[in-house]
Structure formats: C-alpha cells, structure tokens
C-alpha cells in the first residue's frame, strides 16, 4: 500500500533519501540537506511530500517531492512551485521507477486533498526525459487535469559515453588556451571533497563571483545577505555528506576560476561558476569545466553531469549531450479554478516579456562598439 505524508523538511529522512537516489533519477535540489537549509534560513516555505510503501516488514521511502509555496503579490492566489527554492535548477520529483505511476498519482491526490496546500503547481525546469515525467503526463491525462504547457528547451548534459566533444575547433582552442595560460606559471586543478576544505573553497568562489561582472551588476550571491546566508548553509550541509565541492583552476596557487559542484547519486551538477576577469582571454571557466568533466568520469562513481544551464551557455559548446526540459502549469483541483486562470495569465505574460527582452538584448549587442561582459568569458 502507498501512502503520502506532507511535512516540513526533516533531518531523519537522510538515510532513506540516500537509499532512494540509488534506485531513482536523482535531483540534488530535493536533498533533505538543501531543503533544511532553506527552512532554517527562512529562505522558502517548503512542503515535502513523501511517498511510502507500507509493506508488511517495514516502511520504505519510494518518492519525495519538495514544493515551495509562493505568493507573488498581496491578494494574489498562492501556488506551489516545484523548484523548491531560488537557485534550484530541477523540479522533477524523485521516485522509485518501480512505483512511478502510483506515486505520481498519490502525490497529486495528496495535494488536492490537503486543505493547507494550493492546488496550482508550477513546474519549471522539469526533466522531460525522466520516468517521473512520463508518469506525470499519464496522471494528468487520466485525471483530466488542466495544464498549460509554456515551453520546451534543451539543457547541455554529459556522460562517459556521449556528450563530450573529442575533437574540432573547440577542442583545439582549449589546448591553445591551456598552453598560453601554462606559459604564465604553474597551472593546476584542485577539487577537495573534504567538508572543511570544501567550505573554505566555497568562500573563494563567493569572492571571485563578487569581483566579477555579477558583483558589479548586483547579482552575485554576496550582494544579498539573505541569499548568501542560505547558500552557505546549503553548501555546508551538502559538503558534510560529501555532496558538494568547489573545483578550482589555479595559476601559481591563485584561484582564477571556480566551479561549484553538487552531487546526488551518480550525477554531478555544475551549479555555479566564477572566474577572474583578468584572465578572461584564456577562457578559464571553460578550461576548468573541460578538465573537471574528464576527472569526474575518470574517478568513477559519476555517470552523468547536469549543466544546470540553458543550451546557449558555454557548456553547450563543450558537450554535445542534450536533455529536454519542460515548463508547465498544472491544476490538480477537481473543478475549474480561478487561481489557475490567474496564474496561467501571469506566466503567459511573463514568457512573452522574456522573449521580448531577449530579442531587444540581441539587437543591442549588434550595435558597433558594444560588448556584453558575459561574452568576454564563459559564465
């Protein structure tokens, strides 16, 4: 028998979570350590849906889905966001594939029947190739749920078998950049997995990011005390479990690029990147990702790397692997909902404004003499 409980982030789920991600498609942003950090720092209001197989011998965790409760404006209806907190880049539930359809249906029922939960669910950056997505589509069809499909996109990914470019102009440029950088001094890559060292390296990353164009534009993590408090807590919690580290490209012992890596099951996530603008002409961020990709697969244990970025990012030039990502809005209520209609209108308007913004940016970058700082080196 399958039952679903709804709770706040819990520390006692860690061992059962570790067992679950061995069997299921992982999602590091659903990790209990990350969810507890969001709760402890009051960064997000999170409801954790846990699916249990209540067999005769023992209770087994067979699914987990963390949903953030949000209200955009005063008097605007609340809704559930399947990205459990800002800076999460994957909204897919983690479900044992042996129970995909049953658990997904139970999750929808739990949301619909819990009076404390909104019935509108926003699903951004949903893995369109995970077994849970197919199960979700089946549950939506069977239940006649209203759904608004907003967009589909491709995300760069890598695996040992496919996805890493072995030759071509990109590979040639990487060799040239590495050799030019090596001519300046001793170049090495470090990626400490010890929790104490990893936390120290995370501070190096934060400082690098603050010194970059992100700091100048006010978008670096250290620009917002609330954001900084949360990400430090989240990173430390994951690092203690061996699930977070910072890979660094160093020149004569000085970090000139840093890549924050998160881990869940056999998947690594290239979560955040920063580099020293002084060395932008060497593409240090790209060099670092290229070397880290090779090392992660060579060391064993990692079978996939999720870029956490859009196809247009620099990782799209390094990796040929792509994963379909889906954005949609679902109403799990049994009847027509004004809340769904209002949120659907808002998200449609937001998508249109985003497309218009991208078009305007594209035109402005064509102006003579104008160069975006984001094009100077990969981010």
CSV table of C-alpha atoms in Angstrom, one decimal:
chain,number,residue,atom,x,y,z
A,1,UNK,CA,0.0,0.0,0.0
A,2,UNK,CA,1.2,3.5,-0.9
A,3,UNK,CA,0.7,6.4,1.5
A,4,UNK,CA,1.8,10.0,1.2
A,5,UNK,CA,2.7,12.3,4.1
A,6,UNK,CA,3.2,16.1,3.9
A,7,UNK,CA,5.7,17.6,6.2
A,8,UNK,CA,8.4,20.3,6.6
A,9,UNK,CA,12.0,19.4,5.7
A,10,UNK,CA,13.2,16.6,8.1
A,11,UNK,CA,16.7,15.6,9.1
A,12,UNK,CA,15.6,12.0,9.7
A,13,UNK,CA,15.0,11.4,6.0
A,14,UNK,CA,18.7,11.5,5.1
A,15,UNK,CA,19.4,7.7,5.2
A,16,UNK,CA,16.1,6.8,3.4
A,17,UNK,CA,16.9,9.5,0.9
A,18,UNK,CA,20.3,8.1,0.2
A,19,UNK,CA,18.7,4.7,-0.4
A,20,UNK,CA,16.1,6.2,-2.7
A,21,UNK,CA,18.5,8.0,-5.0
A,22,UNK,CA,20.3,4.8,-5.7
A,23,UNK,CA,17.1,3.5,-7.3
A,24,UNK,CA,15.6,6.7,-8.8
A,25,UNK,CA,16.5,9.5,-11.1
A,26,UNK,CA,18.3,11.9,-8.7
A,27,UNK,CA,17.7,15.6,-8.0
A,28,UNK,CA,20.1,17.3,-5.7
A,29,UNK,CA,17.8,20.2,-5.1
A,30,UNK,CA,15.3,17.8,-3.4
A,31,UNK,CA,18.1,16.7,-1.0
A,32,UNK,CA,17.0,16.9,2.7
A,33,UNK,CA,20.2,18.9,3.5
A,34,UNK,CA,19.3,21.5,0.9
A,35,UNK,CA,15.7,21.7,2.0
A,36,UNK,CA,16.6,22.0,5.7
A,37,UNK,CA,18.9,24.9,4.8
A,38,UNK,CA,16.1,26.7,3.1
A,39,UNK,CA,13.9,26.1,6.1
A,40,UNK,CA,16.5,27.0,8.7
A,41,UNK,CA,17.3,30.3,7.0
A,42,UNK,CA,13.6,31.1,6.2
A,43,UNK,CA,14.6,31.3,2.6
A,44,UNK,CA,11.5,29.4,1.4
A,45,UNK,CA,8.3,27.9,2.7
A,46,UNK,CA,8.6,24.2,1.7
A,47,UNK,CA,6.2,21.3,1.8
A,48,UNK,CA,7.8,17.9,1.5
A,49,UNK,CA,5.6,15.1,0.0
A,50,UNK,CA,7.0,11.7,1.0
A,51,UNK,CA,5.6,8.5,-0.6
A,52,UNK,CA,5.9,5.3,1.4
A,53,UNK,CA,5.4,1.7,0.6
A,54,UNK,CA,3.9,0.5,3.9
A,55,UNK,CA,4.7,-3.2,3.4
A,56,UNK,CA,4.4,-5.9,6.0
A,57,UNK,CA,8.1,-5.8,7.0
A,58,UNK,CA,8.9,-2.1,7.1
A,59,UNK,CA,8.1,1.3,5.7
A,60,UNK,CA,10.2,2.2,2.6
A,61,UNK,CA,10.6,5.7,1.1
A,62,UNK,CA,9.7,5.4,-2.6
A,63,UNK,CA,9.2,9.0,-3.6
A,64,UNK,CA,10.0,12.6,-2.5
A,65,UNK,CA,8.8,15.9,-3.9
A,66,UNK,CA,9.5,19.2,-2.3
A,67,UNK,CA,7.2,22.1,-3.3
A,68,UNK,CA,7.7,25.7,-2.4
A,69,UNK,CA,4.6,27.7,-1.5
A,70,UNK,CA,4.6,31.1,-3.2
A,71,UNK,CA,2.5,34.2,-3.4
A,72,UNK,CA,3.7,36.7,-6.0
A,73,UNK,CA,1.6,39.7,-4.9
A,74,UNK,CA,-0.6,40.6,-2.0
A,75,UNK,CA,-4.1,39.2,-2.5
A,76,UNK,CA,-2.8,37.1,-5.4
A,77,UNK,CA,-3.6,33.4,-5.0
A,78,UNK,CA,-0.8,31.2,-3.6
A,79,UNK,CA,0.6,28.4,-5.7
A,80,UNK,CA,3.1,25.6,-5.4
A,81,UNK,CA,6.4,25.9,-7.2
A,82,UNK,CA,8.2,22.7,-7.9
A,83,UNK,CA,11.6,24.4,-7.8
A,84,UNK,CA,11.8,24.2,-4.0
A,85,UNK,CA,13.9,27.4,-3.6
A,86,UNK,CA,15.6,30.0,-5.7
A,87,UNK,CA,18.9,28.8,-7.2
A,88,UNK,CA,17.3,25.3,-7.7
A,89,UNK,CA,17.5,24.2,-11.4
A,90,UNK,CA,15.5,21.0,-11.5
A,91,UNK,CA,11.9,20.5,-10.3
A,92,UNK,CA,11.4,16.7,-11.0
A,93,UNK,CA,10.2,14.5,-8.2
A,94,UNK,CA,12.5,11.7,-7.1
A,95,UNK,CA,10.5,8.5,-7.5
A,96,UNK,CA,11.5,4.8,-7.4
A,97,UNK,CA,10.8,3.8,-11.1
A,98,UNK,CA,9.1,0.6,-9.9
A,99,UNK,CA,6.3,2.8,-8.5
A,100,UNK,CA,6.3,5.8,-10.9
A,101,UNK,CA,2.7,5.9,-11.9
A,102,UNK,CA,1.3,5.0,-8.5
A,103,UNK,CA,3.4,7.5,-6.6
A,104,UNK,CA,2.8,10.4,-9.1
A,105,UNK,CA,-1.0,9.8,-8.8
A,106,UNK,CA,-0.7,9.7,-5.0
A,107,UNK,CA,1.3,13.0,-5.0
A,108,UNK,CA,-1.5,14.7,-7.0
A,109,UNK,CA,-4.1,13.3,-4.7
A,110,UNK,CA,-2.2,14.4,-1.6
A,111,UNK,CA,-2.1,18.0,-2.9
A,112,UNK,CA,-5.7,18.0,-3.9
A,113,UNK,CA,-7.0,16.7,-0.6
A,114,UNK,CA,-4.8,18.7,1.7
A,115,UNK,CA,-6.6,21.9,2.6
A,116,UNK,CA,-3.4,23.6,3.6
A,117,UNK,CA,-1.9,23.3,0.1
A,118,UNK,CA,-2.7,25.3,-3.1
A,119,UNK,CA,-3.9,23.2,-6.0
A,120,UNK,CA,-2.0,25.0,-8.7
A,121,UNK,CA,1.5,23.6,-9.3
A,122,UNK,CA,4.1,25.5,-11.4
A,123,UNK,CA,6.7,23.1,-12.9
A,124,UNK,CA,9.8,24.9,-14.2
A,125,UNK,CA,12.9,23.1,-15.5
A,126,UNK,CA,11.2,19.7,-15.3
A,127,UNK,CA,13.2,16.8,-16.8
A,128,UNK,CA,11.2,15.8,-19.8
A,129,UNK,CA,13.1,12.5,-20.2
A,130,UNK,CA,12.8,11.2,-16.6
A,131,UNK,CA,10.5,8.3,-15.9
A,132,UNK,CA,8.6,10.6,-13.5
A,133,UNK,CA,7.7,12.9,-16.3
A,134,UNK,CA,6.1,10.2,-18.3
A,135,UNK,CA,4.2,9.1,-15.2
A,136,UNK,CA,3.1,12.7,-14.6
A,137,UNK,CA,1.7,13.0,-18.2
A,138,UNK,CA,-0.3,9.8,-17.7
A,139,UNK,CA,-1.7,11.1,-14.4
A,140,UNK,CA,-2.7,14.4,-15.9
A,141,UNK,CA,-4.4,12.7,-18.8
A,142,UNK,CA,-6.2,10.1,-16.6
A,143,UNK,CA,-7.4,12.8,-14.2
A,144,UNK,CA,-8.4,15.3,-16.8
A,145,UNK,CA,-6.3,18.0,-15.1
A,146,UNK,CA,-6.0,21.4,-16.7
A,147,UNK,CA,-2.5,22.0,-17.9
A,148,UNK,CA,-0.7,24.9,-19.6
A,149,UNK,CA,2.5,23.9,-21.4
A,150,UNK,CA,4.7,27.0,-21.5
A,151,UNK,CA,7.9,25.9,-23.2
A,152,UNK,CA,10.4,23.2,-24.0
A,153,UNK,CA,14.1,23.7,-24.1
A,154,UNK,CA,17.3,21.7,-24.3
A,155,UNK,CA,19.9,21.5,-21.5
A,156,UNK,CA,23.5,20.5,-22.1
A,157,UNK,CA,24.5,17.3,-20.3
A,158,UNK,CA,27.4,14.9,-20.4
A,159,UNK,CA,28.1,11.3,-19.7
A,160,UNK,CA,31.1,9.0,-20.2
A,161,UNK,CA,29.7,7.5,-23.4
A,162,UNK,CA,28.2,10.6,-25.0
A,163,UNK,CA,28.2,14.3,-24.7
A,164,UNK,CA,31.8,15.3,-24.5
A,165,UNK,CA,33.4,16.7,-27.7
A,166,UNK,CA,36.6,14.8,-28.5
A,167,UNK,CA,37.8,16.9,-31.4
A,168,UNK,CA,37.1,20.0,-33.6
A,169,UNK,CA,37.7,23.7,-33.3
A,170,UNK,CA,36.5,23.9,-29.7
A,171,UNK,CA,39.0,21.2,-28.6
A,172,UNK,CA,41.8,23.0,-30.5
A,173,UNK,CA,41.1,26.3,-28.8
A,174,UNK,CA,41.0,24.7,-25.4
A,175,UNK,CA,44.5,23.2,-26.0
A,176,UNK,CA,45.8,26.6,-27.1
A,177,UNK,CA,44.3,28.5,-24.2
A,178,UNK,CA,45.7,25.9,-21.7
A,179,UNK,CA,49.2,26.2,-23.2
A,180,UNK,CA,49.1,30.0,-23.2
A,181,UNK,CA,48.0,30.0,-19.6
A,182,UNK,CA,50.7,27.5,-18.6
A,183,UNK,CA,53.3,29.8,-20.1
A,184,UNK,CA,52.5,32.3,-17.3
A,185,UNK,CA,53.2,29.9,-14.5
A,186,UNK,CA,52.2,26.6,-12.8
A,187,UNK,CA,48.6,25.6,-13.6
A,188,UNK,CA,46.7,23.0,-11.8
A,189,UNK,CA,43.1,21.8,-10.9
A,190,UNK,CA,42.0,21.1,-7.4
A,191,UNK,CA,38.7,19.7,-6.2
A,192,UNK,CA,38.8,19.0,-2.4
A,193,UNK,CA,36.0,16.7,-1.2
A,194,UNK,CA,36.8,17.1,2.5
A,195,UNK,CA,34.0,19.1,4.0
A,196,UNK,CA,36.2,21.7,5.8
A,197,UNK,CA,38.3,22.4,2.8
A,198,UNK,CA,35.2,22.5,0.5
A,199,UNK,CA,33.6,25.2,2.7
A,200,UNK,CA,36.8,27.2,2.5
A,201,UNK,CA,36.9,26.8,-1.2
A,202,UNK,CA,33.2,28.0,-1.4
A,203,UNK,CA,34.3,31.2,0.2
A,204,UNK,CA,36.9,31.6,-2.6
A,205,UNK,CA,34.2,31.1,-5.1
A,206,UNK,CA,31.9,33.7,-3.5
A,207,UNK,CA,34.8,36.2,-3.5
A,208,UNK,CA,35.6,35.5,-7.2
A,209,UNK,CA,31.9,35.9,-8.1
A,210,UNK,CA,31.7,39.2,-6.2
A,211,UNK,CA,34.7,40.6,-8.1
A,212,UNK,CA,33.2,39.7,-11.4
A,213,UNK,CA,30.6,41.4,-13.6
A,214,UNK,CA,27.9,39.8,-11.4
A,215,UNK,CA,29.1,41.8,-8.4
A,216,UNK,CA,29.1,45.0,-10.5
A,217,UNK,CA,25.5,44.2,-11.6
A,218,UNK,CA,24.4,43.3,-8.1
A,219,UNK,CA,23.6,39.7,-9.0
A,220,UNK,CA,26.4,37.9,-7.1
A,221,UNK,CA,25.3,35.8,-4.2
A,222,UNK,CA,27.2,38.1,-1.7
A,223,UNK,CA,25.1,41.1,-2.9
A,224,UNK,CA,22.2,39.8,-0.9
A,225,UNK,CA,22.8,38.9,2.7
A,226,UNK,CA,19.7,36.6,2.8
A,227,UNK,CA,20.9,34.7,-0.3
A,228,UNK,CA,24.4,34.4,1.0
A,229,UNK,CA,23.2,33.0,4.3
A,230,UNK,CA,21.1,30.4,2.6
A,231,UNK,CA,23.7,29.2,0.0
A,232,UNK,CA,26.4,29.0,2.7
A,233,UNK,CA,24.1,26.8,4.9
A,234,UNK,CA,23.1,24.7,1.9
A,235,UNK,CA,26.6,24.1,0.7
A,236,UNK,CA,27.9,23.3,4.1
A,237,UNK,CA,25.1,20.8,4.8
A,238,UNK,CA,25.8,19.0,1.5
A,239,UNK,CA,29.5,19.1,1.9
A,240,UNK,CA,29.3,17.3,5.2
A,241,UNK,CA,27.7,14.4,3.4
A,242,UNK,CA,30.3,14.6,0.6
A,243,UNK,CA,27.8,16.0,-1.8
A,244,UNK,CA,29.3,19.4,-2.5
A,245,UNK,CA,32.8,20.7,-3.6
A,246,UNK,CA,34.4,23.5,-5.5
A,247,UNK,CA,36.8,22.7,-8.3
A,248,UNK,CA,39.3,25.5,-8.9
A,249,UNK,CA,41.7,26.3,-11.7
A,250,UNK,CA,44.8,27.8,-10.2
A,251,UNK,CA,47.8,29.8,-11.5
A,252,UNK,CA,50.8,29.7,-9.2
A,253,UNK,CA,48.4,28.7,-6.4
A,254,UNK,CA,45.9,31.6,-7.1
A,255,UNK,CA,42.4,30.6,-8.0
A,256,UNK,CA,41.4,32.2,-11.3
A,257,UNK,CA,38.2,30.1,-11.9
A,258,UNK,CA,35.9,28.2,-9.5
A,259,UNK,CA,33.1,25.8,-10.3
A,260,UNK,CA,30.7,24.8,-7.5
A,261,UNK,CA,29.8,21.1,-7.9
A,262,UNK,CA,26.8,19.4,-6.2
A,263,UNK,CA,26.4,15.6,-6.2
A,264,UNK,CA,23.4,13.3,-5.9
A,265,UNK,CA,23.5,9.6,-6.5
A,266,UNK,CA,25.7,9.2,-9.6
A,267,UNK,CA,25.0,12.6,-11.0
A,268,UNK,CA,27.1,15.8,-10.6
A,269,UNK,CA,25.7,19.3,-11.1
A,270,UNK,CA,27.7,22.2,-12.3
A,271,UNK,CA,25.8,24.6,-10.1
A,272,UNK,CA,27.7,27.9,-10.1
A,273,UNK,CA,30.7,29.3,-11.9
A,274,UNK,CA,33.0,32.3,-11.4
A,275,UNK,CA,36.3,33.4,-12.9
A,276,UNK,CA,38.9,36.2,-12.6
A,277,UNK,CA,38.2,38.8,-15.3
A,278,UNK,CA,42.0,39.5,-15.5
A,279,UNK,CA,42.3,36.1,-17.3
A,280,UNK,CA,39.2,36.2,-19.4
A,281,UNK,CA,41.1,35.9,-22.6
A,282,UNK,CA,42.2,32.4,-21.6
A,283,UNK,CA,38.5,31.3,-21.0
A,284,UNK,CA,39.4,29.9,-17.6
A,285,UNK,CA,35.8,28.8,-16.8
A,286,UNK,CA,35.7,26.7,-20.0
A,287,UNK,CA,39.2,25.2,-19.3
A,288,UNK,CA,38.1,24.3,-15.8
A,289,UNK,CA,34.8,22.6,-16.8
A,290,UNK,CA,36.6,20.6,-19.5
A,291,UNK,CA,39.2,19.3,-17.1
A,292,UNK,CA,36.7,18.6,-14.3
A,293,UNK,CA,34.4,16.7,-16.7
A,294,UNK,CA,37.3,14.4,-17.6
A,295,UNK,CA,38.3,13.9,-14.0
A,296,UNK,CA,34.8,13.2,-12.7
A,297,UNK,CA,34.2,10.4,-15.2
A,298,UNK,CA,37.8,9.0,-14.8
A,299,UNK,CA,37.5,8.7,-11.0
A,300,UNK,CA,34.3,6.6,-11.3
A,301,UNK,CA,31.0,6.9,-9.4
A,302,UNK,CA,29.7,9.7,-11.6
A,303,UNK,CA,27.8,8.7,-14.7
A,304,UNK,CA,26.1,12.0,-15.7
A,305,UNK,CA,26.8,15.7,-15.4
A,306,UNK,CA,23.9,18.2,-15.4
A,307,UNK,CA,24.9,21.7,-16.6
A,308,UNK,CA,22.1,23.5,-14.7
A,309,UNK,CA,22.2,25.9,-17.7
A,310,UNK,CA,20.5,26.7,-20.9
A,311,UNK,CA,21.7,25.5,-24.3
A,312,UNK,CA,23.1,28.9,-25.2
A,313,UNK,CA,25.6,28.7,-22.3
A,314,UNK,CA,29.3,27.9,-22.8
A,315,UNK,CA,28.7,24.3,-21.7
A,316,UNK,CA,26.7,23.8,-24.9
A,317,UNK,CA,29.9,24.3,-26.8
A,318,UNK,CA,31.7,21.7,-24.7
A,319,UNK,CA,29.1,19.0,-24.5
A,320,UNK,CA,27.0,17.5,-27.3
A,321,UNK,CA,24.6,15.8,-25.0
A,322,UNK,CA,21.2,17.4,-24.5
A,323,UNK,CA,18.2,16.8,-22.3
A,324,UNK,CA,14.6,18.0,-22.9
A,325,UNK,CA,13.4,20.4,-20.2
A,326,UNK,CA,9.7,21.4,-19.8
A,327,UNK,CA,8.0,24.3,-18.2
A,328,UNK,CA,4.3,23.9,-17.5
A,329,UNK,CA,1.5,24.8,-15.1
A,330,UNK,CA,-0.9,22.1,-13.7
A,331,UNK,CA,-4.2,22.4,-11.8
A,332,UNK,CA,-4.9,19.4,-9.6
A,333,UNK,CA,-8.2,20.6,-8.3
A,334,UNK,CA,-11.4,18.7,-9.4
A,335,UNK,CA,-13.1,21.7,-10.9
A,336,UNK,CA,-12.4,25.0,-12.7
A,337,UNK,CA,-10.1,27.2,-10.6
A,338,UNK,CA,-9.8,31.0,-10.7
A,339,UNK,CA,-6.4,30.6,-9.2
A,340,UNK,CA,-5.2,28.5,-12.2
A,341,UNK,CA,-6.6,31.0,-14.7
A,342,UNK,CA,-4.9,33.9,-12.9
A,343,UNK,CA,-1.6,32.2,-12.6
A,344,UNK,CA,-1.7,31.0,-16.2
A,345,UNK,CA,-2.3,34.6,-17.4
A,346,UNK,CA,0.6,35.8,-15.3
A,347,UNK,CA,3.0,33.2,-16.6
A,348,UNK,CA,2.0,33.6,-20.2
A,349,UNK,CA,2.6,37.3,-19.9
A,350,UNK,CA,5.9,36.7,-18.2
A,351,UNK,CA,7.0,34.4,-21.0
A,352,UNK,CA,6.1,37.0,-23.7
A,353,UNK,CA,8.1,39.6,-21.8
A,354,UNK,CA,11.1,37.3,-21.6
A,355,UNK,CA,11.1,36.6,-25.3
A,356,UNK,CA,10.8,40.4,-26.0
A,357,UNK,CA,13.6,41.1,-23.6
A,358,UNK,CA,15.9,38.5,-25.3
A,359,UNK,CA,15.1,40.0,-28.7
A,360,UNK,CA,15.9,43.5,-27.5
A,361,UNK,CA,19.2,42.3,-26.0
A,362,UNK,CA,20.1,40.5,-29.2
A,363,UNK,CA,19.6,43.7,-31.2
A,364,UNK,CA,21.5,45.9,-28.7
A,365,UNK,CA,24.6,43.6,-28.8
A,366,UNK,CA,24.8,44.2,-32.6
A,367,UNK,CA,25.5,47.9,-32.0
A,368,UNK,CA,29.0,48.9,-33.0
A,369,UNK,CA,31.4,49.1,-30.1
A,370,UNK,CA,29.1,47.4,-27.7
A,371,UNK,CA,30.2,44.2,-26.0
A,372,UNK,CA,28.4,42.3,-23.3
A,373,UNK,CA,30.6,41.4,-20.3
A,374,UNK,CA,29.0,38.0,-20.4
A,375,UNK,CA,30.5,37.3,-23.8
A,376,UNK,CA,34.1,38.1,-22.7
A,377,UNK,CA,34.4,34.8,-21.0
A,378,UNK,CA,32.1,31.9,-20.2
A,379,UNK,CA,29.7,32.0,-17.2
